[in-house]
XYZ file of C-alpha atoms in Angstrom:
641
model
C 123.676 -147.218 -42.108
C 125.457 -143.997 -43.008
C 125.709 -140.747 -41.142
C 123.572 -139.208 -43.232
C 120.941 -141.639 -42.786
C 120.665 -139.757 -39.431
C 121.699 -136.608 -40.555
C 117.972 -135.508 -41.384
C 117.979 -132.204 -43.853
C 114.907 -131.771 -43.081
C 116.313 -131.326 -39.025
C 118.628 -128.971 -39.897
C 119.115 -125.481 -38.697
C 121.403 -123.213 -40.787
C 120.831 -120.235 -38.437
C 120.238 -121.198 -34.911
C 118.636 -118.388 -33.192
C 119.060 -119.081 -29.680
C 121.743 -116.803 -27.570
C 121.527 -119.215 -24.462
C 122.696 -123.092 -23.872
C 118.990 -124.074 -22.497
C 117.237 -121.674 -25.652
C 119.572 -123.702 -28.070
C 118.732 -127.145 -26.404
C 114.936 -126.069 -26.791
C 115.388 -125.062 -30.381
C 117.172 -128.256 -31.233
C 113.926 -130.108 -29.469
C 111.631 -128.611 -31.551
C 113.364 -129.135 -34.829
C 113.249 -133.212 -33.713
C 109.346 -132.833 -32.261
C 108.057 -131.030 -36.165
C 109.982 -133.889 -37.835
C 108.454 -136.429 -35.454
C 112.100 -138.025 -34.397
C 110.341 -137.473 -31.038
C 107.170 -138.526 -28.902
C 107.973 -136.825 -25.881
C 109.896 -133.515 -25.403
C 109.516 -132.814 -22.014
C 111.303 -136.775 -21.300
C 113.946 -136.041 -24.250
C 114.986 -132.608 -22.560
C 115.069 -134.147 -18.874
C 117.439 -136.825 -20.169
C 119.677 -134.143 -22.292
C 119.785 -132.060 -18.914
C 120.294 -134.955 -16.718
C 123.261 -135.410 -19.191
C 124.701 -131.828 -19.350
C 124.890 -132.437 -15.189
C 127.369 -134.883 -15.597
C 129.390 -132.401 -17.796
C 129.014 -130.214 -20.427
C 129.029 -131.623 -24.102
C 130.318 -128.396 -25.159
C 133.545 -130.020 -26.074
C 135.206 -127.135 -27.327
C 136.685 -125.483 -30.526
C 132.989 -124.592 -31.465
C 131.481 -127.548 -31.317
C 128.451 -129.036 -28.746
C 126.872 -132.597 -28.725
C 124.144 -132.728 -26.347
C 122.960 -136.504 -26.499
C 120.439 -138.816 -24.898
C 120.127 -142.304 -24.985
C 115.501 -142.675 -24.225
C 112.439 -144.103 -25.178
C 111.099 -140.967 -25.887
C 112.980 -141.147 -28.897
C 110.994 -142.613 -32.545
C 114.241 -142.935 -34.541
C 117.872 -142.154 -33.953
C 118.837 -138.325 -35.421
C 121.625 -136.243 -35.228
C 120.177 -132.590 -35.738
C 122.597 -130.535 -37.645
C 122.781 -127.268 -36.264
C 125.097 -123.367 -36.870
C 124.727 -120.443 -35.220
C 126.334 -117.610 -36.482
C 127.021 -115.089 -33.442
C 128.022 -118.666 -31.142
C 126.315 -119.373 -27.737
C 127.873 -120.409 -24.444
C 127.302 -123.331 -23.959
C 129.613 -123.980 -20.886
C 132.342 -125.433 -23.472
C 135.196 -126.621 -22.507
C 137.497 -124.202 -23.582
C 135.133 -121.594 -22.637
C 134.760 -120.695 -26.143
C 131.174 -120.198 -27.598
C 129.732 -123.110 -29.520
C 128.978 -122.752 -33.125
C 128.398 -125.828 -34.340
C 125.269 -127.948 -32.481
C 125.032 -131.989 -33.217
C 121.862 -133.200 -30.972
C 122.058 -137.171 -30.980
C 118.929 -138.675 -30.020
C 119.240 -142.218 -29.536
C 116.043 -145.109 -29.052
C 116.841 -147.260 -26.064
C 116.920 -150.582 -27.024
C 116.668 -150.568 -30.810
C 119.619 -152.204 -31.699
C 123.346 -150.978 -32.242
C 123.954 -149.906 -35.942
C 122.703 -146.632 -35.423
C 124.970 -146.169 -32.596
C 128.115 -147.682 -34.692
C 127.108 -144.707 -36.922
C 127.325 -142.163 -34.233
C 130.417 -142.887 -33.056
C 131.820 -142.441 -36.275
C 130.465 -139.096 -36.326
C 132.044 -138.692 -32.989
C 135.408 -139.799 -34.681
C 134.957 -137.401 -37.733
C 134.122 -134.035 -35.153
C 137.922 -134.938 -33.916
C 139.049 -133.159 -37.430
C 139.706 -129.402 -37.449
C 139.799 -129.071 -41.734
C 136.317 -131.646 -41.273
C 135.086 -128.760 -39.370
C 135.839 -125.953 -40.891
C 134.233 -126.857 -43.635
C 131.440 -127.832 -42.025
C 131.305 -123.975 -40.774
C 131.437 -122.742 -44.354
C 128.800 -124.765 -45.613
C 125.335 -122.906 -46.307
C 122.747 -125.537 -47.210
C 121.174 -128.994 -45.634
C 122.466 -130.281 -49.286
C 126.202 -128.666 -48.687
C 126.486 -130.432 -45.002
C 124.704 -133.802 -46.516
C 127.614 -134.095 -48.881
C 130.582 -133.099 -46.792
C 129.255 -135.797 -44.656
C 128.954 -138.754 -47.253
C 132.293 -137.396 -48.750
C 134.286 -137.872 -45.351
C 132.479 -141.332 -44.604
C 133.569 -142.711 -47.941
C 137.043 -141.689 -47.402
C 137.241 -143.000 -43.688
C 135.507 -146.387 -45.349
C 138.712 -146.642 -47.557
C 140.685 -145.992 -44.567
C 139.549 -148.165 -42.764
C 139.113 -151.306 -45.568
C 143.061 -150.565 -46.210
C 143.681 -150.830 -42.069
C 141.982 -153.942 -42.043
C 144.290 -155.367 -44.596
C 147.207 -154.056 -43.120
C 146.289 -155.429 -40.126
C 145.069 -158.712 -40.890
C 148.648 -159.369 -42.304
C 150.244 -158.850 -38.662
C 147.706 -159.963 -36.479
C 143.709 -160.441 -35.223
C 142.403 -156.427 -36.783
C 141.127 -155.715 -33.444
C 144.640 -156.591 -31.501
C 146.760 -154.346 -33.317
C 148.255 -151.462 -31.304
C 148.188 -148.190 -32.514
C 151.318 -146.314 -32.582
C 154.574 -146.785 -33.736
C 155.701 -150.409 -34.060
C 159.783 -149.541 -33.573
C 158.333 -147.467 -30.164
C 159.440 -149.122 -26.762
C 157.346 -146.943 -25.457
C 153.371 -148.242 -24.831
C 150.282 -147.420 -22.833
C 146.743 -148.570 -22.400
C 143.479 -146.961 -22.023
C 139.863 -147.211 -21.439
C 137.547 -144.358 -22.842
C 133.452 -144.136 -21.492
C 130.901 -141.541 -21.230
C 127.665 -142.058 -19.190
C 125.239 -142.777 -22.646
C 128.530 -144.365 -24.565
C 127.564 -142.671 -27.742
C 129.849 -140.056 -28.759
C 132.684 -138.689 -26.126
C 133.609 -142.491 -25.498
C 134.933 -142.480 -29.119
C 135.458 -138.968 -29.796
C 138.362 -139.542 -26.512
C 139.526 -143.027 -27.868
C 140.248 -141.646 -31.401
C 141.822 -138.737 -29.851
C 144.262 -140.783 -27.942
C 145.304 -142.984 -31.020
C 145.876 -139.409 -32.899
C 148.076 -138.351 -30.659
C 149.804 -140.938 -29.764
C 150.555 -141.863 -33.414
C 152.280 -138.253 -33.187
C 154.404 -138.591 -30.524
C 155.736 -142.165 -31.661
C 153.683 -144.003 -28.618
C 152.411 -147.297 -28.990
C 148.496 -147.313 -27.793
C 145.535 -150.252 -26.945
C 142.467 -148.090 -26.451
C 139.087 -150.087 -24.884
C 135.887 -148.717 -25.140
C 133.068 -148.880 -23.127
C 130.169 -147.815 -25.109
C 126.556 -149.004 -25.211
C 127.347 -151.807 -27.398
C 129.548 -153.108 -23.933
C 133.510 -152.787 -23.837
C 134.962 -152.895 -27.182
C 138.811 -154.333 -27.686
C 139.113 -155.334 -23.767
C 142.585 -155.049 -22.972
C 144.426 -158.653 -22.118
C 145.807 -159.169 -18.695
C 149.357 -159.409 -20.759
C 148.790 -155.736 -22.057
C 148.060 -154.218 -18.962
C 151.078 -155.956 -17.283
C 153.485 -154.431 -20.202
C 152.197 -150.733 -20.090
C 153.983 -148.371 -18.509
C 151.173 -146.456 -17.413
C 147.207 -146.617 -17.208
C 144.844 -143.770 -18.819
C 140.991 -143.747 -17.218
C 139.045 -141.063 -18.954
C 135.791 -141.901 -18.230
C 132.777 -140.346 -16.713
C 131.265 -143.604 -15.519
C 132.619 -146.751 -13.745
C 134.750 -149.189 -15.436
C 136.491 -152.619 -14.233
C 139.502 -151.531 -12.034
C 140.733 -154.548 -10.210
C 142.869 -155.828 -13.002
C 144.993 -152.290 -12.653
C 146.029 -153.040 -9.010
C 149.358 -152.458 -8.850
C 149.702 -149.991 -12.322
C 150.028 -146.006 -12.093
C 146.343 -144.905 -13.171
C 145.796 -141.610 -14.216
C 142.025 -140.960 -13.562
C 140.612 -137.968 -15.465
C 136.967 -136.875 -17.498
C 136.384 -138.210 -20.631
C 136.741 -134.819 -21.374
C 140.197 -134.379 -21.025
C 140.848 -137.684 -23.675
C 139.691 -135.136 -25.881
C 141.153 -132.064 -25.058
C 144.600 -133.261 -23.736
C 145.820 -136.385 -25.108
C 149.141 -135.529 -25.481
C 149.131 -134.492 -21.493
C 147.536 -137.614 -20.436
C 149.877 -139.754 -22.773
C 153.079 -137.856 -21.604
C 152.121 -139.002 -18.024
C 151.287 -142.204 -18.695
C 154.459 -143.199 -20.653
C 156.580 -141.762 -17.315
C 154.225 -143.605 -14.845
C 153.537 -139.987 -13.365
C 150.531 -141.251 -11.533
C 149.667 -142.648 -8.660
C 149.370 -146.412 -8.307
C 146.002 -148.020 -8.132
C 145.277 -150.219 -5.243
C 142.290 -152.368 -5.600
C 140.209 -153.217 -2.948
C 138.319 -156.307 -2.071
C 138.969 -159.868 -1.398
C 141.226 -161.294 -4.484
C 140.668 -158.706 -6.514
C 143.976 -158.820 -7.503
C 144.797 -161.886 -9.818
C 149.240 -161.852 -9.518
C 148.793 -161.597 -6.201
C 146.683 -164.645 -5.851
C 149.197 -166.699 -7.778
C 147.235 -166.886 -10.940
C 149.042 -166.868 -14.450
C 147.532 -164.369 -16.928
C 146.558 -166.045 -19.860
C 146.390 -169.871 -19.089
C 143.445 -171.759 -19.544
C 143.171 -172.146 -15.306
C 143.452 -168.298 -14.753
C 140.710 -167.773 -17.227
C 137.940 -170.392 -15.437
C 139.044 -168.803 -12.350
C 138.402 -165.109 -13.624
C 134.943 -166.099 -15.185
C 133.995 -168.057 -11.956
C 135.108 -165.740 -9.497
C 133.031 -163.181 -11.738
C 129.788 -164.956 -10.795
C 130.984 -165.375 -7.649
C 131.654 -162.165 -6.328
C 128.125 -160.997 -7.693
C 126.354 -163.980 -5.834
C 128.461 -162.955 -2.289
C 126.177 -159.728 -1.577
C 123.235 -162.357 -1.815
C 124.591 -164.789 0.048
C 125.617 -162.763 3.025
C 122.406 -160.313 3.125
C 120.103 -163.283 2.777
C 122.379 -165.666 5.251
C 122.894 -163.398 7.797
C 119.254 -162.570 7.984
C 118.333 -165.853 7.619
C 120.692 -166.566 10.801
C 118.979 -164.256 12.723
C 115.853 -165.100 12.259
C 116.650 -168.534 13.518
C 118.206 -166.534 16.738
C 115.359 -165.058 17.213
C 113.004 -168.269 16.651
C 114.933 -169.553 19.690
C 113.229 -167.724 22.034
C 110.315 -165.992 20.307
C 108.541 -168.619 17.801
C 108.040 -169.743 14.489
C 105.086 -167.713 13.998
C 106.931 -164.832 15.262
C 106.189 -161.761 13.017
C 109.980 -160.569 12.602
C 111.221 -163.869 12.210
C 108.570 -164.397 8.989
C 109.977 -161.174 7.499
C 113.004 -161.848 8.133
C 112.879 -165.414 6.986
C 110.487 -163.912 3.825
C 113.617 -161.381 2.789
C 116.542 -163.343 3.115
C 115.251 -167.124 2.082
C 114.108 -168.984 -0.539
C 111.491 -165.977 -1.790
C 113.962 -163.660 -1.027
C 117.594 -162.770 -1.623
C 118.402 -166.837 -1.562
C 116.286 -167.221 -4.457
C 118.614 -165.320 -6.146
C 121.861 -166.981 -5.740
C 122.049 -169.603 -8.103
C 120.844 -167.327 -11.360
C 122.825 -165.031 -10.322
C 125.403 -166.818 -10.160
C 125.494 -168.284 -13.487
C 124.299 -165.498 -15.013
C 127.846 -163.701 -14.347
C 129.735 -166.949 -14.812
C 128.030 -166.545 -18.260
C 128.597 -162.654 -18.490
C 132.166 -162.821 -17.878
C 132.826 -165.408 -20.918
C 130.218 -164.208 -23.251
C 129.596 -160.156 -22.222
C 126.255 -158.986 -21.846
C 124.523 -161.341 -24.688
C 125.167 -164.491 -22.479
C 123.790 -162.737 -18.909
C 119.957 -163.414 -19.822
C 120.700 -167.141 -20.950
C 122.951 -167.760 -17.964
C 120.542 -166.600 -14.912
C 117.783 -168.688 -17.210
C 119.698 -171.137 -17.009
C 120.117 -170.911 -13.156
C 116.622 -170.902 -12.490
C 115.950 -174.335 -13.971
C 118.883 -175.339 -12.151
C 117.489 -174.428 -9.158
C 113.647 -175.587 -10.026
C 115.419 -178.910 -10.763
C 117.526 -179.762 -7.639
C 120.594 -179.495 -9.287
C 121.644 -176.653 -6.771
C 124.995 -174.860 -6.793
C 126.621 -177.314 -9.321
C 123.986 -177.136 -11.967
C 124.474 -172.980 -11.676
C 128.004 -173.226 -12.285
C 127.336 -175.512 -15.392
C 124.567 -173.130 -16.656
C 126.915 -170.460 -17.117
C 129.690 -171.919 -18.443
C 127.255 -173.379 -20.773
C 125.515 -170.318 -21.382
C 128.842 -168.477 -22.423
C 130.298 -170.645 -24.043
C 127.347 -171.000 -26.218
C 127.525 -167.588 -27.123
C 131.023 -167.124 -28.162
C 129.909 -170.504 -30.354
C 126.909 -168.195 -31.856
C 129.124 -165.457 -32.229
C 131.595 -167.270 -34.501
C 128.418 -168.959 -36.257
C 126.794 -165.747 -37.375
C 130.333 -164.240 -37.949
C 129.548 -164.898 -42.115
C 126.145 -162.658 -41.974
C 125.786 -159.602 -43.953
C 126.920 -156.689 -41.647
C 123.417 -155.633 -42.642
C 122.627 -157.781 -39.919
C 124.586 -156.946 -37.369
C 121.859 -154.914 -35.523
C 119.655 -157.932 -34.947
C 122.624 -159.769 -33.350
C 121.995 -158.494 -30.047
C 118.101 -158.051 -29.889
C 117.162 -160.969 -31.929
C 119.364 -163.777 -32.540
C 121.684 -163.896 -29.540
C 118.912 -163.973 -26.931
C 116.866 -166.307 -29.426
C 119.390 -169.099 -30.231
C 121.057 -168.718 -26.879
C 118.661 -168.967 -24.713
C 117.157 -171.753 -26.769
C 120.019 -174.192 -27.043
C 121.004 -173.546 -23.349
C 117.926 -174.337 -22.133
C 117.829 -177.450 -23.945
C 120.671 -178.682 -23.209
C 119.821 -178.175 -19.317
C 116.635 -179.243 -19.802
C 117.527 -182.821 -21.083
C 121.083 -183.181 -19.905
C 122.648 -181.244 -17.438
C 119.382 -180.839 -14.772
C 119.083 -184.070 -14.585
C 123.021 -185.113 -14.008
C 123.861 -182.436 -11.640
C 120.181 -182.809 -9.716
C 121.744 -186.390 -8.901
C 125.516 -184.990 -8.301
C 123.973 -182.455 -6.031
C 121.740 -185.064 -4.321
C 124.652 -187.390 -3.516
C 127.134 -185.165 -2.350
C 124.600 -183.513 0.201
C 123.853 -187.175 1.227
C 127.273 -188.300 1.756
C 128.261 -185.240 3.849
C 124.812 -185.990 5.378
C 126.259 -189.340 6.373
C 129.711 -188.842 7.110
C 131.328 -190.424 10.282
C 132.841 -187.565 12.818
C 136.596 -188.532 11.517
C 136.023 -187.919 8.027
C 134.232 -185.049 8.966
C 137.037 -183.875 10.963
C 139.639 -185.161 7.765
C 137.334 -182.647 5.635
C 137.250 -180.006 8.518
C 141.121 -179.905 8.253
C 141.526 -179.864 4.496
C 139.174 -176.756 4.320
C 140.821 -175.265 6.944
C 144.507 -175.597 5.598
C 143.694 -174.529 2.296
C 142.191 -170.880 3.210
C 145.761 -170.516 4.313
C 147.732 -172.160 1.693
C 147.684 -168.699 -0.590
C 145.208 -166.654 1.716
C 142.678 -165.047 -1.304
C 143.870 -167.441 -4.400
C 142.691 -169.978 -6.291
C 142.723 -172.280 -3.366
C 141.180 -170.489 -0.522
C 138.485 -169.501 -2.936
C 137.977 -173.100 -3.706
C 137.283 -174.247 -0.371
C 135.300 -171.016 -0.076
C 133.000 -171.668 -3.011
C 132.931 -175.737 -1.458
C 131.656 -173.882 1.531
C 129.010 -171.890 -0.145
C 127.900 -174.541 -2.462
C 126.630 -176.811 0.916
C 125.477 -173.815 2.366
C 123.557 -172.843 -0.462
C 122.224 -176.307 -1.652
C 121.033 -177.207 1.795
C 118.584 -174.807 2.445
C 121.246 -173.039 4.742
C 120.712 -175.430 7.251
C 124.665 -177.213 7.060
C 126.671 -174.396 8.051
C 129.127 -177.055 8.812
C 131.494 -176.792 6.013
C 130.952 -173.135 6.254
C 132.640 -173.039 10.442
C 135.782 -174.809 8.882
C 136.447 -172.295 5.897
C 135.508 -169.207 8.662
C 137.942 -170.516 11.423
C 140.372 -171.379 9.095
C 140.293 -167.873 7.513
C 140.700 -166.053 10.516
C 143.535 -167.717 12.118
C 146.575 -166.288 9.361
C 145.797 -162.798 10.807
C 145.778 -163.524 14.089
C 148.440 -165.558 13.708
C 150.692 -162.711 12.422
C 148.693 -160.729 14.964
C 150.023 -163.350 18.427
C 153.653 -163.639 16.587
C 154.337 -159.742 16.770
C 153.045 -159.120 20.083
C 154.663 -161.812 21.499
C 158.537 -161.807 19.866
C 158.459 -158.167 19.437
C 161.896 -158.316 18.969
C 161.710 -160.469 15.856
C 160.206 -157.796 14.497
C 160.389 -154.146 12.880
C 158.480 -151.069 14.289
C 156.759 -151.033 11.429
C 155.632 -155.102 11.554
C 154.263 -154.731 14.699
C 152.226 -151.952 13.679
C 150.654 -154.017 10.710
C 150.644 -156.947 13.240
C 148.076 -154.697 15.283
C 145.929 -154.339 12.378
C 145.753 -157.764 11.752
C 143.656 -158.219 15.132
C 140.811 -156.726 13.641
C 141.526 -157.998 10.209
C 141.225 -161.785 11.327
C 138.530 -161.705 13.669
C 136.625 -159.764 10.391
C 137.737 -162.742 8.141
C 139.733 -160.869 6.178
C 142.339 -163.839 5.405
C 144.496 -161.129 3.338
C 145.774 -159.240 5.934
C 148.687 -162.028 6.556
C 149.732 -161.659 2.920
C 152.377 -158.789 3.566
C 154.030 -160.891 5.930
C 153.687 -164.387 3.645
C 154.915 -162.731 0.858
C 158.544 -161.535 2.794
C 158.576 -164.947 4.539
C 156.502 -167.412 2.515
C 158.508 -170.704 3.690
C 157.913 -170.154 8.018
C 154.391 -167.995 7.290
C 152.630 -170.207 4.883
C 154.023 -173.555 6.820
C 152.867 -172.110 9.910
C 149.564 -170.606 8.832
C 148.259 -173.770 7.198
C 149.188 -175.930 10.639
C 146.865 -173.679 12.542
C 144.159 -173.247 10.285
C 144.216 -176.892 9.536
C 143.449 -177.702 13.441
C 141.526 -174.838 13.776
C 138.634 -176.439 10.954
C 139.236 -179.897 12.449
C 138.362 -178.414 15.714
C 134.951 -176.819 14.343
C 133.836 -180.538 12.682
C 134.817 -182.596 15.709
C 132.588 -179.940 17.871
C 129.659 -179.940 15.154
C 129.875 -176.058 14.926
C 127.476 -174.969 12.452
C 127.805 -171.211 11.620
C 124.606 -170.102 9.353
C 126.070 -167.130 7.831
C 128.709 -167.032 5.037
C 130.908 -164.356 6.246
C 131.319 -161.410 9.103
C 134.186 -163.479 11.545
C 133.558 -162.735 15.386
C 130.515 -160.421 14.480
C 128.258 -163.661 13.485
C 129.732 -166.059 15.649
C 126.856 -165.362 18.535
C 124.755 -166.791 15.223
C 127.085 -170.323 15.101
C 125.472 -173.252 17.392
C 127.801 -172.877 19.667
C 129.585 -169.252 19.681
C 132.215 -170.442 22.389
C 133.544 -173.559 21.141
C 134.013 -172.046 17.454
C 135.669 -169.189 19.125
C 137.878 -171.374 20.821
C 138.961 -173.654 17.593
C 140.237 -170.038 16.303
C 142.207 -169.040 19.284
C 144.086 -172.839 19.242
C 144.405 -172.269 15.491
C 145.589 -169.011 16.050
C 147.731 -169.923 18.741
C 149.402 -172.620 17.345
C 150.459 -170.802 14.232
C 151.208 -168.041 16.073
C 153.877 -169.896 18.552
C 155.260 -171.897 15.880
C 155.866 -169.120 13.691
C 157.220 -166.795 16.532
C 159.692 -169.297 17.523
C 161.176 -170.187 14.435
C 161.562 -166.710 12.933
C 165.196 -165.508 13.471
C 165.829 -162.488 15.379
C 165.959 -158.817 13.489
C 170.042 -158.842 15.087
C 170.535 -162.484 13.418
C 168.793 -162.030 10.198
């Protein structure tokens, strides 16, 4: 599709006659409504205004873009229009706007069309491009100025690709200047993703082409994020540009100065936001969240291991909101069954919103669903959660969700390399057509025949032999669980015994909360741990370590295991040695007692919900205790060390 396919002549208005921003907006309506681009004005101008909220598309040097991304669009257009006198339309520069491009996009209707507009986005970046434009004084003259420039960036681009493909994979090569030590990253995105998210990313590479600065630019458009930057690239850039005017994944910048500005100001003021970036003149980005941050948890970027982690953590942390909602409900109600009844009517809503019809219905599609998302993108989330439910329908419970969505990606990136030879003609049913056809197809058969009925049986026996387990094994499996939520306190390994947890919570109808009391206690003693040693050997101890020993009280009875990394990470030998000896006895203690705790998370504020609240609190505080002593005593004193 070329520009021009959407370039209508027909659309075009060489003399716009409006003197406001809403008049022009109206005027550019009605060009799209006589053509019949358009089946609904009224929806098309709520969704341009809706869009001129977030900020104005008056991007300055004459030029405005109002877009919308709706159903109430036939076909995707770009009306063409001048006005001669210019209108304010709340441009950037506050200069009038002279030169209109509507884009009206169809939701859903594939993504050439919206390839094509970000190339016109791309071409607007050009100030000779745009002066001509202004001189032109027919449909016919802009028509050709368009197919003109698009055959030259074609041959731009064709020689690129060659270039490029002699170095490296096309879409890995940085832009700037190779004998350059110097090197940034970015990530460009607009709310619709149609035109500033690649009017900002070709900006950046511009500029920083001109000021000898190598660049890795991803997009996040409404095709998905384009070129993701590698954990490897992130780690080498100096600094971190954000210009976006929508949310985009943070967590892997923890650690990295961010500079967080419009997608605006990508266009305006590259060279200012690449100037800043090369120094590291911003401030550093601190992610929040339990092991959000991947170096911190002792994963290695790149390796096979870090990468199953990443995707499985992915579904993971979209599953948790379901899992505590519906388990903490689902706790309640039970509480309340106690001494109400069964028939009780809060305990059947209750019971209704967070169980099996409820949020817990949810957790397994979810889950693999985002397993599948995070390996494949978007193509592989509607396979994935399919392939979740028939997991679930077929017994095969927590383990058959994570196999759906590693299935379910994997099969995509398969399908992706498969259709790779197609004629780019083609490329537009990709996504709509044969993606969700062929994915969802050879997913489901292969859980369907193979993996349902294997993991059903998997599932089945380990719920059994927990089922059947003597109390000293129990105990054995108590203390494993609870050591290793210590080991690295938010890495691989506590999230492994964390996910163990949630798997028998999840596959036994939330009625074994078992293994779920050993991963909680466990959890919470590191904290309070750190929390015992500073009050206790104060003088062991800086000002400022017994103030973060204070917070540490209310981060372990939360569960919020990561509050004792601070202190592992300047003492890992005495912390981590001491840490896992507590939490070790403190999940032991929960088995040998039978504490069952029906809720998946909340510390001390669900522990009235456990089977017995007093015994589980008291494995915690001996957990706690222990650690706490042990490490207290053999720390050196601040005059010795």
């Amino acid at each position: 599709m070329r520009i021009t396919d959407l370039l209508i002549k027909d659309t075009m208005i060489m003399n716009l006659q409006a003197t406001t921003k809403e008049a022009a907006i109206d005027e550019l309506i009605a060009s799209l409504a006589a053509s019949g681009r358009i089946n609904d004005k009224k929806l098309f101008k709520d969704k341009i205004l809706a869009r001129e909220a977030q900020s104005s598309t008056g991007i300055g040097g004459g030029i405005a873009m109002p877009h919308a991304k709706t159903k109430a669009v036939n076909e995707a257009t770009v009306v063409f229009a001048k006005s001669r006198a210019g209108v304010d339309f709340a441009s950037l520069d506050d200069e009038p706007a002279k030169l209109f491009f509507m884009i009206a996009a169809p939701d859903g209707a594939g993504n050439m069309h919206l390839r094509t507009l970000a190339s016109l986005s791309r071409l607007l970046i050009e100030s000779e491009f745009i002066e001509a434009l202004m001189k032109a004084g027919t449909p016919d003259e802009v028509a050709a100025l368009f197919d003109a420039k698009q055959a030259e960036e074609e041959a731009k681009a064709q020689e690129n690709e060659s270039a490029a493909a002699a170095k490296q994979a096309s879409e890995r090569v940085i832009t700037g200047n190779p004998a350059s030590s110097s090197f940034v990253v970015a990530v460009t995105a607009c709310p619709t993703g149609i035109a500033h998210t690649f009017m900002a990313e070709d900006a950046l590479k511009k500029k920083a082409l001109e000021m000898g600065v190598n660049i890795r630019v991803e997009t996040n458009g409404s095709e998905g994020a384009q070129n993701v930057l590698t954990a490897d690239e992130i780690r080498r850039a100096s600094g971190v540009i954000i210009a976006a005017d929508k949310n985009v994944e943070m967590a892997r910048f923890a650690g990295k100065p961010v500079l967080q500005r419009p997608v605006s100001d990508g266009i305006r003021k590259p060279e200012e936001l690449i100037s800043k970036a090369v120094k590291g003149d911003a401030p550093i980005y601190h992610s929040e969240g339990r092991g959000s941050n991947d170096d911190a948890a002792g994963v290695k970027s790149g390796s096979i291991g870090s990468k199953i982690y990443k995707d499985l953590m992915n579904g993971i942390s979209h599953m948790l909101p379901f899992v505590v909602g519906g388990g903490i409900l689902l706790a309640i109600s039970f509480l309340i069954e106690q001494v109400a009844s069964v028939d009780n009517p809060l305990v059947k809503l209750l019971q209704t919103i967070g169980g099996g019809d409820g949020a817990f219905h949810f957790l397994i599609p979810i889950l693999a669903g985002f397993i599948a998302m995070s390996i494949g993108d978007r193509p592989a989330l509607m396979p994935g959660m399919v392939g979740g439910i028939m997991a679930l329908n077929s017994n095969a419970g927590f383990l058959g969700g994570l196999a759906a969505g590693f299935l379910a990606g994997y099969v995509i990136v398969g399908l992706r390399k498969a259709f790779a030879g197609l004629p780019r003609t083609l490329d537009g049913l990709k996504p709509i057509l044969l993606y969700p056809v062929f994915g969802l197809l050879i997913t489901g058969t292969i859980m369907f025949y193979l993996f349902d009925p294997i993991f059903s049986s998997l599932n089945e026996g380990l719920i059994d032999v927990l089922n059947n387990l003597g109390t000293g094994n129990m105990v054995l499996l108590g203390v494993i669980l609870g050591g290793m939520m210590a080991i690295d306190m938010g890495g691989p390994f506590n999230k492994a015994a964390y996910t163990f947890a949630i798997g028998v919570f999840t596959s036994s109808g939330n009625e074994n909360g078992l293994m779920m009391a050993a991963v909680m206690a466990g959890g919470m003693v590191p904290p309070l741990a750190i929390a015992l040693a500073t009050t206790l050997f104060k003088n062991k101890f800086t000002e400022t370590e017994r103030k973060s020993g204070i917070t540490n009280y209310v981060l372990g009875l939360s569960f919020i295991t990561e509050g004792a990394i601070p202190f592992a990470a300047a003492d890992p030998l005495r912390v981590l040695t001491t840490c896992i000896l507590g939490s070790a006895v403190a999940g032991g203690l929960t088995q040998l007692w039978h504490i069952n705790v029906p809720a998946p998370h909340g510390g001390i504020f669900v522990a009235a919900l456990s089977s017995n609240a007093l015994l589980f609190l008291l494995a915690v505080l001996i957990g706690s205790v222990i650690s706490g002593l042990a490490f207290g005593l053999w720390k050196k004193p601040l005059q010795a060390k």
